[in-house]
Amino acid sequence: DQQVKQNSPSLSVQEGRISILNCDYTNSMFDYFLWYKKYPAEGPTFLISISSIKDKNEDGRFTVFLNKSAKHLSLHIVPSQPGDSAVYFCAASEGGSNYKLTFGKGTLLTVNP
Amino acid sequence: EAGVVQSPRYKIIEKKQPVAFWCNPISGHNTLYWYLQNLGQGPELLIRYENEEAVDDSQLPKDRFSAERLKGVDSTLKIQPAELGDSAVYLCASSHNSPHEQYFGPGTRLTVT
């Protein structure tokens, strides 16, 4: 049973527009959430994270929103750039001394010029 | 700062043969992780090391997989014997002060024929 779900395998947006990537989770013990970006033939790269005590975290063009009651988080990229084209993985951990990250299956984002 | 180094990048072997992957984490990172990533899936943790101690190997199939991290720096992951279903990308990651923010290597793509 997947504890972290990314239900959209792919997303295509125009350059300059907003990209919204969604993630749902089922484990109520998760208290820290991350987004990783992955280019082909490279390992995932940490992008942005959010603790469960917050509902928003912003870093430049990237903002992550967390809705704990809905067990849902989203990553907003504004404005989207062609270089943002990659696979985006949502990940979660239970925090404390449990360092295990549980990943979703990823969403392939394509930003068209 | 050099990133996580993994070798080889690609490996093709016949089933029942042994194979080994090597990882050199970022200097100063005391926590090292090995992940398995199947096609179309997110990474799944196999084993986590704190220095030279394996503190979480609950997901490692111990009948055929083994790992070591001598001297708490480099690490080797071994499969013996390999099976067709082991074809995947094997990722190594490391972290220091923030265990949630893990830095990944490029991975080793294993093909078992």
GROMACS .gro file of C-alpha atoms in nm:
model
  226
    1ASP     CA    1   0.000   0.000   0.000
    2GLN     CA    2   0.147   0.329  -0.112
    3GLN     CA    3   0.174   0.574   0.175
    4VAL     CA    4   0.277   0.862  -0.051
    5LYS     CA    5   0.081   0.905  -0.371
    6GLN     CA    6   0.144   1.121  -0.672
    7ASN     CA    7  -0.157   1.051  -0.887
    8SER     CA    8  -0.046   1.248  -1.191
    9PRO     CA    9   0.230   1.067  -1.379
   10SER     CA   10   0.289   1.371  -1.598
   11LEU     CA   11   0.212   1.740  -1.631
   12SER     CA   12   0.273   1.978  -1.918
   13VAL     CA   13   0.272   2.359  -1.883
   14GLN     CA   14   0.376   2.660  -2.084
   15GLU     CA   15   0.683   2.859  -1.995
   16GLY     CA   16   0.595   3.147  -1.763
   17ARG     CA   17   0.282   2.982  -1.627
   18ILE     CA   18   0.233   2.816  -1.291
   19SER     CA   19   0.310   2.447  -1.239
   20ILE     CA   20   0.122   2.272  -0.960
   21LEU     CA   21   0.232   1.926  -0.855
   22ASN     CA   22   0.020   1.737  -0.606
   23CYS     CA   23   0.092   1.473  -0.345
   24ASP     CA   24  -0.131   1.284  -0.101
   25TYR     CA   25  -0.028   1.074   0.195
   26THR     CA   26  -0.200   0.824   0.418
   27ASN     CA   27   0.034   0.788   0.715
   28SER     CA   28  -0.072   1.031   0.987
   29MET     CA   29   0.267   0.986   1.155
   30PHE     CA   30   0.443   1.171   0.875
   31ASP     CA   31   0.554   1.510   1.000
   32TYR     CA   32   0.813   1.625   0.751
   33PHE     CA   33   0.769   1.651   0.376
   34LEU     CA   34   1.012   1.712   0.094
   35TRP     CA   35   1.021   1.757  -0.279
   36TYR     CA   36   1.305   1.624  -0.487
   37LYS     CA   37   1.376   1.695  -0.852
   38LYS     CA   38   1.539   1.440  -1.080
   39TYR     CA   39   1.693   1.486  -1.423
   40PRO     CA   40   1.760   1.183  -1.645
   41ALA     CA   41   2.071   0.985  -1.551
   42GLU     CA   42   2.115   1.186  -1.230
   43GLY     CA   43   2.018   1.122  -0.872
   44PRO     CA   44   1.732   1.312  -0.708
   45THR     CA   45   1.818   1.663  -0.588
   46PHE     CA   46   1.660   1.815  -0.278
   47LEU     CA   47   1.436   2.106  -0.372
   48ILE     CA   48   1.226   2.224  -0.079
   49SER     CA   49   1.076   2.090   0.242
   50ILE     CA   50   0.810   2.168   0.498
   51SER     CA   51   0.751   2.068   0.855
   52SER     CA   52   0.405   1.967   0.970
   53ILE     CA   53   0.390   2.270   1.201
   54LYS     CA   54   0.377   2.495   0.896
   55ASP     CA   55   0.132   2.521   0.610
   56LYS     CA   56   0.355   2.702   0.364
   57ASN     CA   57   0.721   2.730   0.280
   58GLU     CA   58   0.859   2.946   0.003
   59ASP     CA   59   1.197   2.948  -0.168
   60GLY     CA   60   1.226   3.170  -0.470
   61ARG     CA   61   1.001   3.039  -0.745
   62PHE     CA   62   0.910   2.730  -0.542
   63THR     CA   63   0.640   2.715  -0.277
   64VAL     CA   64   0.516   2.408  -0.094
   65PHE     CA   65   0.173   2.407   0.068
   66LEU     CA   66   0.067   2.156   0.331
   67ASN     CA   67  -0.292   2.073   0.425
   68LYS     CA   68  -0.265   1.833   0.718
   69SER     CA   69  -0.637   1.776   0.758
   70ALA     CA   70  -0.658   1.664   0.396
   71LYS     CA   71  -0.320   1.487   0.408
   72HIS     CA   72  -0.226   1.675   0.096
   73LEU     CA   73   0.065   1.883  -0.017
   74SER     CA   74   0.145   2.064  -0.335
   75LEU     CA   75   0.444   2.224  -0.501
   76HIS     CA   76   0.392   2.545  -0.693
   77ILE     CA   77   0.650   2.667  -0.942
   78VAL     CA   78   0.601   3.025  -1.059
   79PRO     CA   79   0.699   3.117  -1.322
   80SER     CA   80   0.780   2.782  -1.481
   81GLN     CA   81   1.095   2.761  -1.692
   82PRO     CA   82   1.205   2.500  -1.948
   83GLY     CA   83   1.490   2.405  -1.713
   84ASP     CA   84   1.230   2.294  -1.459
   85SER     CA   85   1.142   2.000  -1.683
   86ALA     CA   86   1.222   1.695  -1.471
   87VAL     CA   87   1.062   1.426  -1.257
   88TYR     CA   88   0.946   1.559  -0.921
   89PHE     CA   89   0.924   1.323  -0.625
   90CYS     CA   90   0.726   1.392  -0.312
   91ALA     CA   91   0.873   1.233   0.003
   92ALA     CA   92   0.775   1.212   0.367
   93SER     CA   93   0.923   1.102   0.696
   94GLU     CA   94   0.797   1.039   1.046
   95GLY     CA   95   1.060   1.265   1.194
   96GLY     CA   96   1.230   1.213   1.525
   97SER     CA   97   1.502   0.950   1.491
   98ASN     CA   98   1.326   0.785   1.198
   99TYR     CA   99   1.527   0.901   0.901
  100LYS     CA  100   1.346   0.687   0.650
  101LEU     CA  101   1.206   0.878   0.355
  102THR     CA  102   0.901   0.734   0.182
  103PHE     CA  103   0.879   0.849  -0.178
  104GLY     CA  104   0.593   0.879  -0.422
  105LYS     CA  105   0.623   0.749  -0.777
  106GLY     CA  106   0.703   1.090  -0.919
  107THR     CA  107   0.546   1.332  -1.167
  108LEU     CA  108   0.716   1.417  -1.495
  109LEU     CA  109   0.691   1.792  -1.550
  110THR     CA  110   0.743   1.927  -1.900
  111VAL     CA  111   0.768   2.303  -1.944
  112ASN     CA  112   0.722   2.401  -2.305
  113PRO     CA  113   0.896   2.713  -2.441
  114GLU     CA  114   3.221   2.052  -0.271
  115ALA     CA  115   3.219   1.715  -0.443
  116GLY     CA  116   2.889   1.531  -0.446
  117VAL     CA  117   2.813   1.168  -0.375
  118VAL     CA  118   3.016   0.947  -0.607
  119GLN     CA  119   2.899   0.609  -0.724
  120SER     CA  120   3.055   0.349  -0.946
  121PRO     CA  121   3.003   0.188  -1.179
  122ARG     CA  122   2.734   0.396  -1.347
  123TYR     CA  123   2.609   0.102  -1.549
  124LYS     CA  124   2.645  -0.272  -1.503
  125ILE     CA  125   2.514  -0.561  -1.710
  126ILE     CA  126   2.547  -0.911  -1.571
  127GLU     CA  127   2.393  -1.251  -1.621
  128LYS     CA  128   2.162  -1.392  -1.358
  129LYS     CA  129   2.325  -1.585  -1.077
  130GLN     CA  130   2.641  -1.374  -1.106
  131PRO     CA  131   2.761  -1.153  -0.820
  132VAL     CA  132   2.777  -0.774  -0.846
  133ALA     CA  133   2.900  -0.494  -0.625
  134PHE     CA  134   2.834  -0.121  -0.616
  135TRP     CA  135   3.055   0.138  -0.454
  136CYS     CA  136   2.963   0.470  -0.295
  137ASN     CA  137   3.171   0.758  -0.165
  138PRO     CA  138   2.955   1.004   0.032
  139ILE     CA  139   3.005   1.376   0.069
  140SER     CA  140   3.297   1.449   0.298
  141GLY     CA  141   3.185   1.483   0.657
  142HIS     CA  142   2.849   1.317   0.607
  143ASN     CA  143   2.820   1.050   0.871
  144THR     CA  144   2.487   0.908   0.752
  145LEU     CA  145   2.480   0.697   0.437
  146TYR     CA  146   2.182   0.538   0.265
  147TRP     CA  147   2.136   0.283  -0.010
  148TYR     CA  148   1.814   0.301  -0.209
  149LEU     CA  149   1.662   0.085  -0.480
  150GLN     CA  150   1.464   0.253  -0.756
  151ASN     CA  151   1.259   0.041  -0.990
  152LEU     CA  152   1.136   0.180  -1.320
  153GLY     CA  153   0.846   0.418  -1.269
  154GLN     CA  154   0.879   0.411  -0.891
  155GLY     CA  155   1.028   0.630  -0.626
  156PRO     CA  156   1.343   0.529  -0.437
  157GLU     CA  157   1.299   0.272  -0.160
  158LEU     CA  158   1.538   0.254   0.133
  159LEU     CA  159   1.747  -0.062   0.159
  160ILE     CA  160   1.984   0.025   0.440
  161ARG     CA  161   2.099   0.323   0.647
  162TYR     CA  162   2.438   0.364   0.815
  163GLU     CA  163   2.535   0.594   1.097
  164ASN     CA  164   2.912   0.601   1.062
  165GLU     CA  165   3.007   0.234   1.027
  166GLU     CA  166   2.696   0.096   1.198
  167ALA     CA  167   2.397  -0.029   1.001
  168VAL     CA  168   2.110   0.118   1.204
  169ASP     CA  169   1.826   0.028   0.969
  170ASP     CA  170   1.854  -0.272   0.738
  171SER     CA  171   1.499  -0.393   0.774
  172GLN     CA  172   1.431  -0.355   0.400
  173LEU     CA  173   1.749  -0.528   0.284
  174PRO     CA  174   1.688  -0.880   0.141
  175LYS     CA  175   1.956  -1.045   0.347
  176ASP     CA  176   1.950  -1.375   0.164
  177ARG     CA  177   2.127  -1.222  -0.134
  178PHE     CA  178   2.211  -0.862  -0.046
  179SER     CA  179   2.488  -0.743   0.181
  180ALA     CA  180   2.645  -0.411   0.255
  181GLU     CA  181   2.937  -0.274   0.446
  182ARG     CA  182   3.076   0.062   0.540
  183LEU     CA  183   3.425   0.011   0.668
  184LYS     CA  184   3.578   0.305   0.854
  185GLY     CA  185   3.250   0.490   0.827
  186VAL     CA  186   3.323   0.650   0.490
  187ASP     CA  187   3.290   0.452   0.166
  188SER     CA  188   3.030   0.184   0.133
  189THR     CA  189   2.978  -0.123  -0.083
  190LEU     CA  190   2.650  -0.293  -0.166
  191LYS     CA  191   2.669  -0.649  -0.296
  192ILE     CA  192   2.421  -0.885  -0.456
  193GLN     CA  193   2.502  -1.254  -0.476
  194PRO     CA  194   2.355  -1.417  -0.672
  195ALA     CA  195   2.173  -1.161  -0.885
  196GLU     CA  196   1.823  -1.234  -1.014
  197LEU     CA  197   1.634  -1.089  -1.309
  198GLY     CA  198   1.415  -0.888  -1.072
  199ASP     CA  199   1.718  -0.705  -0.933
  200SER     CA  200   1.739  -0.497  -1.249
  201ALA     CA  201   1.698  -0.141  -1.120
  202VAL     CA  202   1.888   0.173  -1.030
  203TYR     CA  203   2.077   0.158  -0.701
  204LEU     CA  204   2.114   0.499  -0.541
  205CYS     CA  205   2.344   0.604  -0.264
  206ALA     CA  206   2.274   0.912  -0.054
  207SER     CA  207   2.434   1.086   0.241
  208SER     CA  208   2.336   1.344   0.497
  209HIS     CA  209   2.486   1.532   0.789
  210ASN     CA  210   2.300   1.763   1.022
  211SER     CA  211   1.962   1.737   0.854
  212PRO     CA  212   1.872   1.373   0.797
  213HIS     CA  213   1.570   1.469   0.594
  214GLU     CA  214   1.778   1.651   0.335
  215GLN     CA  215   1.967   1.371   0.174
  216TYR     CA  216   2.211   1.419  -0.110
  217PHE     CA  217   2.194   1.154  -0.378
  218GLY     CA  218   2.455   1.017  -0.611
  219PRO     CA  219   2.380   0.951  -0.979
  220GLY     CA  220   2.307   0.585  -0.916
  221THR     CA  221   2.417   0.259  -1.071
  222ARG     CA  222   2.185   0.114  -1.332
  223LEU     CA  223   2.195  -0.264  -1.306
  224THR     CA  224   2.066  -0.488  -1.582
  225VAL     CA  225   2.044  -0.860  -1.511
  226THR     CA  226   2.000  -1.078  -1.820
   0.00000   0.00000   0.00000
